[in-house]
Structures are given as C-alpha cells and as structure tokens.
PDB file of C-alpha atoms in Angstrom:
ATOM      1  CA  MET A 282     -31.861  31.866 -32.442  1.00 36.00           C
ATOM      2  CA  LYS A 283     -33.058  28.886 -30.906  1.00 38.00           C
ATOM      3  CA  THR A 284     -30.550  26.496 -33.252  1.00 37.00           C
ATOM      4  CA  ILE A 285     -27.621  29.011 -32.323  1.00 41.00           C
ATOM      5  CA  LEU A 286     -28.418  28.600 -28.548  1.00 39.00           C
ATOM      6  CA  THR A 287     -28.964  24.952 -28.812  1.00 43.00           C
ATOM      7  CA  ALA A 288     -25.323  24.813 -30.273  1.00 41.00           C
ATOM      8  CA  ALA A 289     -23.925  27.128 -27.598  1.00 39.00           C
ATOM      9  CA  ALA A 290     -25.394  24.740 -24.952  1.00 40.00           C
ATOM     10  CA  PHE A 291     -23.699  21.789 -26.530  1.00 38.00           C
ATOM     11  CA  ALA A 292     -20.540  23.647 -26.553  1.00 40.00           C
ATOM     12  CA  CYS A 293     -20.786  24.400 -22.830  1.00 41.00           C
ATOM     13  CA  VAL A 294     -21.673  20.697 -22.027  1.00 41.00           C
ATOM     14  CA  ALA A 295     -18.392  19.632 -24.187  1.00 41.00           C
ATOM     15  CA  SER A 296     -16.330  22.059 -22.296  1.00 40.00           C
ATOM     16  CA  ALA A 297     -17.611  20.978 -18.862  1.00 41.00           C
ATOM     17  CA  SER A 298     -17.169  17.313 -19.841  1.00 41.00           C
ATOM     18  CA  PHE A 299     -13.669  17.941 -20.943  1.00 45.00           C
ATOM     19  CA  ALA A 300     -12.985  19.900 -17.725  1.00 50.00           C
ATOM     20  CA  ASP A 301     -14.668  17.363 -15.567  1.00 88.00           C
ATOM     21  CA  THR A 302     -12.802  14.284 -16.729  1.00 97.00           C
ATOM     22  CA  LEU A 303     -10.087  13.023 -14.187  1.00 98.00           C
ATOM     23  CA  THR A 304      -7.175  10.664 -15.141  1.00 98.00           C
ATOM     24  CA  LEU A 305      -6.156   8.211 -12.487  1.00 98.00           C
ATOM     25  CA  TYR A 306      -3.041   6.041 -12.522  1.00 98.00           C
ATOM     26  CA  THR A 307      -3.566   3.051  -9.970  1.00 97.00           C
ATOM     27  CA  SER A 308      -2.022   0.011  -8.555  1.00 94.00           C
ATOM     28  CA  GLN A 309      -5.223  -1.308  -6.970  1.00 94.00           C
ATOM     29  CA  PRO A 310      -6.451  -4.706  -8.296  1.00 93.00           C
ATOM     30  CA  ASN A 311      -8.887  -4.144 -11.327  1.00 95.00           C
ATOM     31  CA  ALA A 312     -11.824  -4.994  -9.389  1.00 95.00           C
ATOM     32  CA  ASP A 313     -10.773  -2.668  -6.605  1.00 96.00           C
ATOM     33  CA  ALA A 314     -10.106   0.146  -8.961  1.00 97.00           C
ATOM     34  CA  GLN A 315     -13.268  -0.230 -10.678  1.00 97.00           C
ATOM     35  CA  LYS A 316     -15.247  -0.322  -7.496  1.00 97.00           C
ATOM     36  CA  THR A 317     -13.378   3.048  -6.098  1.00 98.00           C
ATOM     37  CA  VAL A 318     -13.690   4.745  -9.613  1.00 98.00           C
ATOM     38  CA  ASP A 319     -17.611   3.847  -9.971  1.00 98.00           C
ATOM     39  CA  ALA A 320     -18.184   5.089  -6.000  1.00 98.00           C
ATOM     40  CA  PHE A 321     -16.606   8.334  -6.700  1.00 98.00           C
ATOM     41  CA  MET A 322     -18.270   8.756  -9.926  1.00 98.00           C
ATOM     42  CA  ALA A 323     -21.900   8.339  -8.505  1.00 97.00           C
ATOM     43  CA  ALA A 324     -20.745  10.511  -5.496  1.00 97.00           C
ATOM     44  CA  ASN A 325     -19.598  13.273  -8.139  1.00 96.00           C
ATOM     45  CA  PRO A 326     -22.152  13.164 -10.900  1.00 94.00           C
ATOM     46  CA  GLY A 327     -20.966  14.662 -13.788  1.00 91.00           C
ATOM     47  CA  THR A 328     -17.170  13.695 -13.370  1.00 95.00           C
ATOM     48  CA  GLU A 329     -15.684  11.040 -15.318  1.00 97.00           C
ATOM     49  CA  VAL A 330     -12.657   9.032 -14.581  1.00 98.00           C
ATOM     50  CA  GLU A 331     -10.510   7.295 -16.937  1.00 98.00           C
ATOM     51  CA  TRP A 332      -7.819   5.131 -15.267  1.00 98.00           C
ATOM     52  CA  VAL A 333      -4.988   3.148 -15.910  1.00 98.00           C
ATOM     53  CA  ARG A 334      -4.165   0.314 -13.622  1.00 96.00           C
ATOM     54  CA  ASP A 335      -0.647  -1.630 -13.349  1.00 94.00           C
ATOM     55  CA  GLY A 336       1.980  -2.328 -10.574  1.00 90.00           C
ATOM     56  CA  THR A 337       3.680   0.523  -9.155  1.00 91.00           C
ATOM     57  CA  THR A 338       6.850  -0.224 -10.467  1.00 88.00           C
ATOM     58  CA  LYS A 339       5.399  -0.318 -13.984  1.00 93.00           C
ATOM     59  CA  LEU A 340       3.157   2.746 -13.495  1.00 95.00           C
ATOM     60  CA  MET A 341       6.059   4.501 -12.537  1.00 95.00           C
ATOM     61  CA  ALA A 342       8.221   3.472 -15.457  1.00 95.00           C
ATOM     62  CA  ARG A 343       5.037   4.960 -17.814  1.00 97.00           C
ATOM     63  CA  LEU A 344       4.936   8.096 -15.735  1.00 98.00           C
ATOM     64  CA  ARG A 345       8.534   8.658 -15.871  1.00 97.00           C
ATOM     65  CA  ALA A 346       8.620   8.116 -19.659  1.00 98.00           C
ATOM     66  CA  GLU A 347       5.704  10.665 -19.966  1.00 98.00           C
ATOM     67  CA  ILE A 348       7.380  13.460 -17.639  1.00 97.00           C
ATOM     68  CA  GLU A 349      10.661  13.350 -20.057  1.00 97.00           C
ATOM     69  CA  ALA A 350       8.383  13.463 -23.100  1.00 98.00           C
ATOM     70  CA  GLY A 351       6.768  16.560 -21.480  1.00 96.00           C
ATOM     71  CA  ASN A 352       3.187  15.172 -21.669  1.00 97.00           C
ATOM     72  CA  PRO A 353       2.541  13.588 -17.985  1.00 98.00           C
ATOM     73  CA  GLN A 354      -1.284  12.112 -18.416  1.00 98.00           C
ATOM     74  CA  PRO A 355      -2.340  11.495 -14.518  1.00 98.00           C
ATOM     75  CA  ASP A 356      -4.356  13.959 -12.421  1.00 98.00           C
ATOM     76  CA  VAL A 357      -3.978  11.635  -9.438  1.00 98.00           C
ATOM     77  CA  LEU A 358      -2.234   8.849  -8.226  1.00 98.00           C
ATOM     78  CA  LEU A 359      -3.401   5.880  -6.159  1.00 98.00           C
ATOM     79  CA  ILE A 360      -0.373   3.408  -5.501  1.00 96.00           C
ATOM     80  CA  ALA A 361       1.242   1.072  -3.212  1.00 93.00           C
ATOM     81  CA  ASP A 362       3.654   2.764  -0.894  1.00 94.00           C
ATOM     82  CA  THR A 363       4.650   5.969   0.370  1.00 96.00           C
ATOM     83  CA  VAL A 364       7.969   5.847  -0.130  1.00 96.00           C
ATOM     84  CA  THR A 365       7.413   6.132  -3.791  1.00 95.00           C
ATOM     85  CA  LEU A 366       5.163   9.243  -3.286  1.00 97.00           C
ATOM     86  CA  GLU A 367       8.088  10.744  -0.899  1.00 97.00           C
ATOM     87  CA  GLY A 368      10.462  10.747  -3.671  1.00 97.00           C
ATOM     88  CA  MET A 369       8.067  12.476  -5.986  1.00 97.00           C
ATOM     89  CA  ALA A 370       7.349  14.873  -3.341  1.00 98.00           C
ATOM     90  CA  GLN A 371      11.099  15.641  -3.130  1.00 97.00           C
ATOM     91  CA  GLU A 372      11.503  16.133  -6.697  1.00 97.00           C
ATOM     92  CA  GLY A 373       8.629  18.475  -6.917  1.00 98.00           C
ATOM     93  CA  LEU A 374       6.338  16.485  -8.921  1.00 98.00           C
ATOM     94  CA  LEU A 375       3.658  16.370  -6.567  1.00 98.00           C
ATOM     95  CA  THR A 376       0.962  19.290  -5.512  1.00 98.00           C
ATOM     96  CA  ALA A 377       0.372  19.953  -1.757  1.00 98.00           C
ATOM     97  CA  TYR A 378      -3.248  19.475  -0.661  1.00 98.00           C
ATOM     98  CA  GLN A 379      -4.234  19.520   2.783  1.00 97.00           C
ATOM     99  CA  SER A 380      -7.650  17.808   2.868  1.00 98.00           C
ATOM    100  CA  PRO A 381     -10.133  18.771   5.409  1.00 97.00           C
ATOM    101  CA  GLU A 382     -10.826  14.988   5.799  1.00 98.00           C
ATOM    102  CA  ALA A 383      -6.925  14.607   7.240  1.00 97.00           C
ATOM    103  CA  THR A 384      -8.143  15.428  10.745  1.00 96.00           C
ATOM    104  CA  ALA A 385      -9.699  11.899  11.338  1.00 97.00           C
ATOM    105  CA  TYR A 386      -6.113  10.148  10.675  1.00 97.00           C
ATOM    106  CA  ASP A 387      -3.269   9.845  12.525  1.00 95.00           C
ATOM    107  CA  PRO A 388      -0.437  12.188  11.539  1.00 96.00           C
ATOM    108  CA  ALA A 389       1.931   9.397  11.027  1.00 94.00           C
ATOM    109  CA  LEU A 390      -0.137   8.174   7.907  1.00 96.00           C
ATOM    110  CA  TYR A 391      -0.264  11.358   5.771  1.00 97.00           C
ATOM    111  CA  SER A 392       2.468  13.948   4.437  1.00 97.00           C
ATOM    112  CA  ALA A 393       2.630  17.000   6.736  1.00 96.00           C
ATOM    113  CA  ASP A 394       2.477  19.238   3.794  1.00 97.00           C
ATOM    114  CA  GLY A 395       0.111  17.271   2.087  1.00 98.00           C
ATOM    115  CA  PHE A 396       1.513  16.024  -0.830  1.00 98.00           C
ATOM    116  CA  TYR A 397       0.327  12.584  -0.085  1.00 98.00           C
ATOM    117  CA  HIS A 398      -2.352  10.639   2.292  1.00 98.00           C
ATOM    118  CA  SER A 399      -2.772   6.930   3.016  1.00 98.00           C
ATOM    119  CA  THR A 400      -6.216   5.234   2.014  1.00 98.00           C
ATOM    120  CA  LYS A 401      -5.710   1.875   3.860  1.00 98.00           C
ATOM    121  CA  LEU A 402      -3.491  -0.079   6.061  1.00 98.00           C
ATOM    122  CA  ILE A 403      -1.813  -3.359   4.709  1.00 97.00           C
ATOM    123  CA  THR A 404       0.448  -4.946   7.178  1.00 98.00           C
ATOM    124  CA  THR A 405       2.779  -7.494   7.439  1.00 98.00           C
ATOM    125  CA  GLY A 406       3.125 -10.195   9.972  1.00 98.00           C
ATOM    126  CA  ILE A 407       3.535 -13.800  10.480  1.00 98.00           C
ATOM    127  CA  VAL A 408       1.636 -16.705   8.648  1.00 98.00           C
ATOM    128  CA  TYR A 409       2.079 -20.430   9.810  1.00 98.00           C
ATOM    129  CA  ASN A 410       0.702 -23.239   9.058  1.00 98.00           C
ATOM    130  CA  THR A 411      -1.832 -24.870  11.483  1.00 98.00           C
ATOM    131  CA  GLY A 412       0.093 -28.282  11.219  1.00 97.00           C
ATOM    132  CA  ALA A 413       3.052 -26.572  12.620  1.00 97.00           C
ATOM    133  CA  GLU A 414       4.439 -27.759  16.087  1.00 93.00           C
ATOM    134  CA  GLN A 415       4.961 -23.870  17.308  1.00 95.00           C
ATOM    135  CA  VAL A 416       2.906 -20.915  17.517  1.00 97.00           C
ATOM    136  CA  PRO A 417       5.133 -17.848  17.208  1.00 97.00           C
ATOM    137  CA  THR A 418       3.801 -14.794  18.969  1.00 97.00           C
ATOM    138  CA  SER A 419       6.786 -12.206  18.285  1.00 98.00           C
ATOM    139  CA  TRP A 420       9.432 -11.433  15.260  1.00 98.00           C
ATOM    140  CA  ALA A 421      11.981 -12.684  17.709  1.00 97.00           C
ATOM    141  CA  ASP A 422      10.408 -16.024  17.817  1.00 98.00           C
ATOM    142  CA  LEU A 423      11.564 -16.804  14.129  1.00 98.00           C
ATOM    143  CA  LYS A 424      15.197 -16.718  15.568  1.00 96.00           C
ATOM    144  CA  ASP A 425      14.605 -20.078  17.544  1.00 96.00           C
ATOM    145  CA  ALA A 426      16.901 -22.803  16.544  1.00 96.00           C
ATOM    146  CA  SER A 427      14.174 -25.440  16.322  1.00 96.00           C
ATOM    147  CA  LEU A 428      12.766 -23.399  13.443  1.00 97.00           C
ATOM    148  CA  LYS A 429      15.650 -23.827  11.151  1.00 97.00           C
ATOM    149  CA  GLY A 430      15.224 -24.140   7.185  1.00 97.00           C
ATOM    150  CA  GLN A 431      11.123 -23.709   8.026  1.00 98.00           C
ATOM    151  CA  ILE A 432      10.976 -20.105   7.349  1.00 98.00           C
ATOM    152  CA  ALA A 433       9.890 -18.365   4.065  1.00 98.00           C
ATOM    153  CA  MET A 434       9.768 -14.614   3.242  1.00 97.00           C
ATOM    154  CA  PRO A 435       9.365 -12.217   0.307  1.00 96.00           C
ATOM    155  CA  SER A 436      12.636 -10.503  -1.038  1.00 95.00           C
ATOM    156  CA  PRO A 437      13.077  -6.763  -0.543  1.00 94.00           C
ATOM    157  CA  LEU A 438      14.741  -6.851  -4.045  1.00 93.00           C
ATOM    158  CA  TYR A 439      11.190  -8.212  -5.611  1.00 91.00           C
ATOM    159  CA  SER A 440       8.758  -6.853  -3.264  1.00 92.00           C
ATOM    160  CA  GLY A 441       8.108  -3.121  -2.333  1.00 91.00           C
ATOM    161  CA  ALA A 442       5.913  -4.266   0.828  1.00 93.00           C
ATOM    162  CA  ALA A 443       8.890  -6.385   1.779  1.00 95.00           C
ATOM    163  CA  LEU A 444      11.475  -3.543   1.314  1.00 96.00           C
ATOM    164  CA  ILE A 445       9.260  -1.332   3.505  1.00 97.00           C
ATOM    165  CA  HIS A 446       9.071  -4.370   6.065  1.00 97.00           C
ATOM    166  CA  LEU A 447      12.790  -4.342   6.126  1.00 98.00           C
ATOM    167  CA  ALA A 448      13.595  -0.864   6.506  1.00 98.00           C
ATOM    168  CA  THR A 449      10.840  -0.975   9.506  1.00 98.00           C
ATOM    169  CA  LEU A 450      12.196  -3.949  11.177  1.00 98.00           C
ATOM    170  CA  THR A 451      16.093  -2.946  10.950  1.00 98.00           C
ATOM    171  CA  GLY A 452      14.856   0.544  12.347  1.00 97.00           C
ATOM    172  CA  ASP A 453      13.585  -0.828  15.376  1.00 97.00           C
ATOM    173  CA  ALA A 454      16.030  -0.868  18.635  1.00 96.00           C
ATOM    174  CA  SER A 455      14.953  -4.480  19.606  1.00 96.00           C
ATOM    175  CA  LEU A 456      15.548  -6.091  16.231  1.00 98.00           C
ATOM    176  CA  GLY A 457      17.691  -4.278  13.849  1.00 98.00           C
ATOM    177  CA  TRP A 458      19.892  -6.023  11.397  1.00 98.00           C
ATOM    178  CA  ASP A 459      20.915  -8.492  13.835  1.00 98.00           C
ATOM    179  CA  PHE A 460      17.481 -10.064  13.299  1.00 98.00           C
ATOM    180  CA  TYR A 461      17.782 -10.472   9.447  1.00 98.00           C
ATOM    181  CA  ASN A 462      21.498 -11.947  10.258  1.00 98.00           C
ATOM    182  CA  GLU A 463      19.835 -14.237  12.578  1.00 97.00           C
ATOM    183  CA  LEU A 464      17.167 -15.501  10.297  1.00 98.00           C
ATOM    184  CA  ALA A 465      20.030 -16.031   7.616  1.00 97.00           C
ATOM    185  CA  THR A 466      21.771 -17.974  10.097  1.00 97.00           C
ATOM    186  CA  ASN A 467      18.312 -19.898  10.727  1.00 97.00           C
ATOM    187  CA  GLU A 468      18.257 -20.746   6.862  1.00 97.00           C
ATOM    188  CA  ALA A 469      15.200 -18.407   6.203  1.00 98.00           C
ATOM    189  CA  ARG A 470      14.566 -18.230   2.375  1.00 97.00           C
ATOM    190  CA  ALA A 471      14.046 -15.065   1.106  1.00 95.00           C
ATOM    191  CA  LYS A 472      12.633 -15.211  -2.545  1.00 93.00           C
ATOM    192  CA  GLY A 473      10.028 -13.735  -4.919  1.00 93.00           C
ATOM    193  CA  GLY A 474       7.038 -11.901  -3.446  1.00 93.00           C
ATOM    194  CA  ASN A 475       4.267 -12.415  -1.063  1.00 95.00           C
ATOM    195  CA  GLY A 476       2.110 -14.608  -2.834  1.00 95.00           C
ATOM    196  CA  GLY A 477       5.300 -17.461  -3.445  1.00 95.00           C
ATOM    197  CA  THR A 478       5.544 -16.952   0.221  1.00 97.00           C
ATOM    198  CA  PHE A 479       2.196 -17.548   1.447  1.00 97.00           C
ATOM    199  CA  LYS A 480       1.570 -20.953  -1.236  1.00 97.00           C
ATOM    200  CA  ALA A 481       4.856 -22.381   0.390  1.00 98.00           C
ATOM    201  CA  VAL A 482       3.367 -21.971   4.051  1.00 98.00           C
ATOM    202  CA  ALA A 483       0.068 -23.178   2.972  1.00 98.00           C
ATOM    203  CA  ALA A 484       1.388 -26.250   1.494  1.00 97.00           C
ATOM    204  CA  GLY A 485       3.594 -26.930   4.178  1.00 96.00           C
ATOM    205  CA  GLU A 486       6.664 -26.507   2.676  1.00 97.00           C
ATOM    206  CA  LYS A 487       7.569 -23.755   4.892  1.00 98.00           C
ATOM    207  CA  PRO A 488       5.489 -23.799   7.792  1.00 98.00           C
ATOM    208  CA  TYR A 489       6.199 -20.149   8.701  1.00 98.00           C
ATOM    209  CA  GLY A 490       6.521 -17.084   6.858  1.00 98.00           C
ATOM    210  CA  MET A 491       6.148 -13.104   6.755  1.00 98.00           C
ATOM    211  CA  VAL A 492       3.175 -11.970   4.480  1.00 97.00           C
ATOM    212  CA  VAL A 493       0.814  -9.319   4.275  1.00 96.00           C
ATOM    213  CA  ASP A 494      -2.284  -9.836   6.276  1.00 97.00           C
ATOM    214  CA  PHE A 495      -5.182 -10.105   3.928  1.00 95.00           C
ATOM    215  CA  LEU A 496      -3.584 -12.854   1.759  1.00 96.00           C
ATOM    216  CA  ALA A 497      -3.375 -14.871   5.074  1.00 97.00           C
ATOM    217  CA  ILE A 498      -6.601 -13.997   6.612  1.00 97.00           C
ATOM    218  CA  ARG A 499      -8.822 -14.182   3.421  1.00 95.00           C
ATOM    219  CA  ASN A 500      -7.519 -17.566   2.527  1.00 97.00           C
ATOM    220  CA  LYS A 501      -8.027 -18.846   5.894  1.00 97.00           C
ATOM    221  CA  ALA A 502     -11.461 -17.964   5.700  1.00 96.00           C
ATOM    222  CA  GLU A 503     -11.783 -20.125   2.633  1.00 96.00           C
ATOM    223  CA  GLY A 504     -10.427 -23.131   4.421  1.00 98.00           C
ATOM    224  CA  SER A 505      -6.633 -22.717   3.911  1.00 98.00           C
ATOM    225  CA  PRO A 506      -4.657 -24.420   6.629  1.00 98.00           C
ATOM    226  CA  VAL A 507      -3.234 -21.278   7.927  1.00 98.00           C
ATOM    227  CA  ASP A 508      -3.248 -18.797  10.744  1.00 98.00           C
ATOM    228  CA  PHE A 509      -1.983 -15.275  11.053  1.00 98.00           C
ATOM    229  CA  VAL A 510      -0.215 -13.525  13.813  1.00 97.00           C
ATOM    230  CA  PHE A 511       0.243  -9.782  14.541  1.00 98.00           C
ATOM    231  CA  PRO A 512       3.641  -9.816  16.401  1.00 98.00           C
ATOM    232  CA  GLU A 513       3.727  -8.355  19.873  1.00 97.00           C
ATOM    233  CA  GLU A 514       6.683  -6.240  18.702  1.00 97.00           C
ATOM    234  CA  GLY A 515       4.184  -4.715  15.984  1.00 98.00           C
ATOM    235  CA  VAL A 516       3.605  -4.610  12.530  1.00 98.00           C
ATOM    236  CA  SER A 517       5.108  -3.080   9.278  1.00 98.00           C
ATOM    237  CA  TYR A 518       2.634  -1.809   6.746  1.00 97.00           C
ATOM    238  CA  VAL A 519       2.091  -0.006   3.582  1.00 97.00           C
ATOM    239  CA  THR A 520      -0.817   2.325   2.930  1.00 97.00           C
ATOM    240  CA  GLU A 521      -2.026   2.790  -0.891  1.00 97.00           C
ATOM    241  CA  PRO A 522      -1.427   6.574  -0.666  1.00 98.00           C
ATOM    242  CA  VAL A 523      -3.283   9.088  -3.025  1.00 98.00           C
ATOM    243  CA  ALA A 524      -1.510  11.803  -4.272  1.00 98.00           C
ATOM    244  CA  ILE A 525      -2.206  14.893  -6.687  1.00 98.00           C
ATOM    245  CA  LEU A 526       0.373  15.415  -9.653  1.00 98.00           C
ATOM    246  CA  SER A 527       2.221  18.862  -9.955  1.00 98.00           C
ATOM    247  CA  THR A 528       1.035  18.890 -13.491  1.00 98.00           C
ATOM    248  CA  ALA A 529      -2.594  17.969 -12.814  1.00 98.00           C
ATOM    249  CA  LYS A 530      -4.890  19.293 -15.326  1.00 97.00           C
ATOM    250  CA  ASN A 531      -7.861  19.107 -13.226  1.00 97.00           C
ATOM    251  CA  VAL A 532      -6.796  20.193  -9.722  1.00 97.00           C
ATOM    252  CA  GLU A 533     -10.385  20.702  -8.450  1.00 97.00           C
ATOM    253  CA  GLY A 534     -11.403  17.256  -9.382  1.00 97.00           C
ATOM    254  CA  ALA A 535      -8.261  15.584  -7.770  1.00 98.00           C
ATOM    255  CA  GLN A 536      -8.978  17.677  -4.703  1.00 98.00           C
ATOM    256  CA  LYS A 537     -12.266  15.732  -4.702  1.00 98.00           C
ATOM    257  CA  PHE A 538     -11.217  12.241  -5.389  1.00 98.00           C
ATOM    258  CA  VAL A 539      -8.549  12.676  -2.433  1.00 98.00           C
ATOM    259  CA  ASP A 540     -11.230  14.014   0.035  1.00 98.00           C
ATOM    260  CA  PHE A 541     -13.784  10.852  -1.292  1.00 98.00           C
ATOM    261  CA  LEU A 542     -10.996   8.406  -0.555  1.00 98.00           C
ATOM    262  CA  LEU A 543     -10.700   9.971   2.712  1.00 98.00           C
ATOM    263  CA  SER A 544     -14.070  10.491   3.949  1.00 98.00           C
ATOM    264  CA  GLN A 545     -16.354   7.794   5.950  1.00 98.00           C
ATOM    265  CA  LYS A 546     -17.816   6.735   2.298  1.00 97.00           C
ATOM    266  CA  GLY A 547     -14.648   6.284   0.554  1.00 98.00           C
ATOM    267  CA  GLN A 548     -13.211   4.157   3.826  1.00 98.00           C
ATOM    268  CA  SER A 549     -16.282   2.145   3.966  1.00 98.00           C
ATOM    269  CA  LEU A 550     -15.331   1.273   0.357  1.00 97.00           C
ATOM    270  CA  VAL A 551     -11.985   0.015   1.785  1.00 97.00           C
ATOM    271  CA  LEU A 552     -13.705  -1.935   4.641  1.00 97.00           C
ATOM    272  CA  ASP A 553     -16.078  -3.688   2.110  1.00 96.00           C
ATOM    273  CA  MET A 554     -12.914  -4.641   0.092  1.00 95.00           C
ATOM    274  CA  GLY A 555     -11.625  -6.328   2.919  1.00 95.00           C
ATOM    275  CA  TYR A 556      -8.723  -4.011   4.101  1.00 97.00           C
ATOM    276  CA  ILE A 557      -8.054  -1.883   7.389  1.00 97.00           C
ATOM    277  CA  PRO A 558      -9.250   1.442   6.529  1.00 98.00           C
ATOM    278  CA  ALA A 559      -6.278   4.075   7.395  1.00 98.00           C
ATOM    279  CA  ARG A 560      -8.878   6.359   8.944  1.00 97.00           C
ATOM    280  CA  GLY A 561      -9.091   5.974  12.652  1.00 94.00           C
ATOM    281  CA  ASP A 562     -12.819   6.014  13.373  1.00 95.00           C
ATOM    282  CA  MET A 563     -13.539   2.827  11.285  1.00 96.00           C
ATOM    283  CA  GLY A 564     -13.661  -0.820  12.122  1.00 95.00           C
ATOM    284  CA  VAL A 565     -11.748  -3.787  10.694  1.00 97.00           C
ATOM    285  CA  PRO A 566     -12.778  -6.428   8.345  1.00 96.00           C
ATOM    286  CA  ALA A 567     -14.049  -9.971   9.588  1.00 94.00           C
ATOM    287  CA  GLY A 568     -11.053 -12.160  10.877  1.00 94.00           C
ATOM    288  CA  PHE A 569      -8.999  -9.178  11.792  1.00 96.00           C
ATOM    289  CA  PRO A 570      -8.240  -8.353  15.882  1.00 95.00           C
ATOM    290  CA  ALA A 571      -9.720  -4.912  17.159  1.00 95.00           C
ATOM    291  CA  ARG A 572      -7.925  -2.019  15.553  1.00 93.00           C
ATOM    292  CA  ASP A 573      -6.627  -1.067  19.038  1.00 92.00           C
ATOM    293  CA  ASP A 574      -4.790  -4.320  19.328  1.00 94.00           C
ATOM    294  CA  ILE A 575      -2.741  -3.837  16.177  1.00 95.00           C
ATOM    295  CA  LYS A 576       0.445  -2.274  16.956  1.00 96.00           C
ATOM    296  CA  LEU A 577       1.815  -0.243  14.023  1.00 97.00           C
ATOM    297  CA  MET A 578       5.492  -0.022  14.151  1.00 97.00           C
ATOM    298  CA  ALA A 579       7.635   3.229  13.675  1.00 96.00           C
ATOM    299  CA  PHE A 580       7.985   4.277  10.351  1.00 96.00           C
ATOM    300  CA  ASP A 581       9.617   7.387   8.341  1.00 96.00           C
ATOM    301  CA  PRO A 582       9.191   7.026   4.689  1.00 97.00           C
ATOM    302  CA  ALA A 583      11.770  10.049   4.218  1.00 96.00           C
ATOM    303  CA  VAL A 584      14.349   7.816   5.867  1.00 97.00           C
ATOM    304  CA  ALA A 585      13.209   4.667   4.023  1.00 97.00           C
ATOM    305  CA  LEU A 586      13.690   6.345   0.712  1.00 97.00           C
ATOM    306  CA  GLN A 587      17.044   7.624   1.937  1.00 97.00           C
ATOM    307  CA  ASN A 588      18.148   3.957   2.746  1.00 97.00           C
ATOM    308  CA  ALA A 589      16.465   1.936   0.244  1.00 96.00           C
ATOM    309  CA  GLU A 590      19.618   1.227  -2.030  1.00 96.00           C
ATOM    310  CA  ALA A 591      21.949   0.395   0.669  1.00 98.00           C
ATOM    311  CA  ASN A 592      19.048  -1.583   2.467  1.00 97.00           C
ATOM    312  CA  LYS A 593      18.768  -3.777  -0.693  1.00 96.00           C
ATOM    313  CA  ALA A 594      22.669  -4.170  -1.063  1.00 97.00           C
ATOM    314  CA  LYS A 595      22.866  -5.246   2.461  1.00 98.00           C
ATOM    315  CA  PHE A 596      20.092  -7.720   2.120  1.00 97.00           C
ATOM    316  CA  ALA A 597      21.542  -9.040  -0.916  1.00 97.00           C
ATOM    317  CA  ASP A 598      25.111  -9.554   1.001  1.00 97.00           C
ATOM    318  CA  ILE A 599      23.036 -11.736   3.668  1.00 97.00           C
ATOM    319  CA  PHE A 600      20.586 -13.795   1.936  1.00 95.00           C
ATOM    320  CA  GLY A 601      21.791 -13.341  -1.954  1.00 87.00           C
ATOM    321  CA  ALA A 602      20.275 -11.436  -4.686  1.00 76.00           C
ATOM    322  CA  ASN A 603      16.815 -13.566  -4.876  1.00 64.00           C
TER     323      ASN A 603
END
C-alpha cells in the first residue's frame, strides 16, 4: 500500500508541476527578463516559468507562425508596446483580465476591457551634447534654423518606439505633420534606431537628437557628455504591456503573473531596473525629474494602429525610406 500511495503522490506532484508551468514570451533585455521571472517565482513558490526572449517584431513573427500551425506556445506576453497588443485584441487573440491592481494606474495605461496592462514608462525626449551651443526646452525648438543639419532621430520605419513617437507628435494640435515637415527642411537625419541616434549625439556628430529617456540618463550618469530634456509640450511613451493569450493553457498562472507585475513589489522591480514604473504611486529612478514634472502626451493605441501604415508611408515621403 505504501508503494502505491507513493506512486500516486508522485503522479500528483508531476501533474501539479505541469499545471503550474507558465510560458512567457518577452522582449525585455535578458538580464531584466531573468530578474522578472526569478522575482515572480520567488513570490509564487511551485510555479515554474519557461521564457523566450527576442525583439517584439521577431517574437510576433514566431507567435504568428505558431498560431498558423495551431499550436501557440505562450500563456502570457510582455512586449514593447500597446499598439501591437491592441491589434491582437481586435483579432480576438487576447483574454480580457481585470486585474485588481489596475486601480493604482492611470486608465490611459491599460485596456478598458483588460486586454493589456502597462508595466513601465519609457518616454522619448530630447538628448543634446553638452558641448552644443543651445539647450532646447521644447520640441518646437528643434525647428530653429540655427540647428540645421544638427539633429538626429530614429526612424519609425525601423523603430517601434519611434513609430509611436511619430503617432503621438503628429496627433498633437500644436505640432502635427508640420513639425516633421519643418524638421525635414532643417535637414534632420532620420535613420536606424535609438542606439545609433544616441551615439551620434554623444560623439558630437549630431549635437541634438530624439531618444528614449533611460538611454541618455544612464549614459550621462556614467560620464557621457550628454543631457536629457523632457520637452514642455510633453513626451511620447511606450509601456512594455503584459497580456494573456486567448489560447493560454495556464490562465490562473498568467493572471498571477499580471497581478505580480502590476503590484508594488513588481513595480519596485521596474524601479530597481532603472525605469519609470507605470504604477502611479511609485517613485522614479535616480536622474529623472519628479513624476509630476513629466507630462505624458495624449496617445490612443487604437488610433495609432489604424494609422500605422499611412504614417510610415507619409514619413517615408518626407524623409526617405531609411
């Protein structure tokens, strides 16, 4: 009898282990992803997380292939932007979940239906070389003729954050497409991603640029000759949202993962990684202005999704297909 009970016990353990395995697809940097998974498993003993890390575009290509084959693998996604997830929600590929933690968040930072929730704020502002003659304080300052040929920015044809930045600024009544036309007249260079733009500014090749906040602020702390401005009109932002697949095999585990990321403990992890937590009752990393001094510009993921291809085409007409 003892042998039979022991075998049954092992069978139960094996079954529970299978049920408590959570599969995550994420675009976080490897070190951040490992910290996130380790912290979640520490807070949820008995749950194992299997994770795959790649850029959002490549992850989505992999997932689309899995869906076509009728065998999607992830239970939960933690990727760069809400626009991608808005598209998936409209296709019926996500499960709605109203996390109880969402009450601590600005409603603009999560899907009203609960299809996705933002976990951090990565804003785009102005970086400038400290050897530059002028210190810009607004987006409009980049239109100044004295800065002709001195501005770099990532291309929305290459960078997802830059595409969201484009949608945000062109949707602003005070900027619009006129802003980008004037940047083109000012011979702004639009090429590649945020990394290349930052390097050009740090080297003094292009004294001014548009980049994501942490890239400039972290490098400044390490001695790079740059400074970062949160423009007075406000900043665009991506939010690394989390979402549960409609085909999730471990829905309960996925819900726990969402709740953990949105909790104070999960958001403290975001802060420790050097990002602005999306949760409204948290602080900001060293080197950032106070949360109340960071103005987020209006952004609607559904509108950005609807206009994405037209925005890319118009941008290419203005700046070329870089």
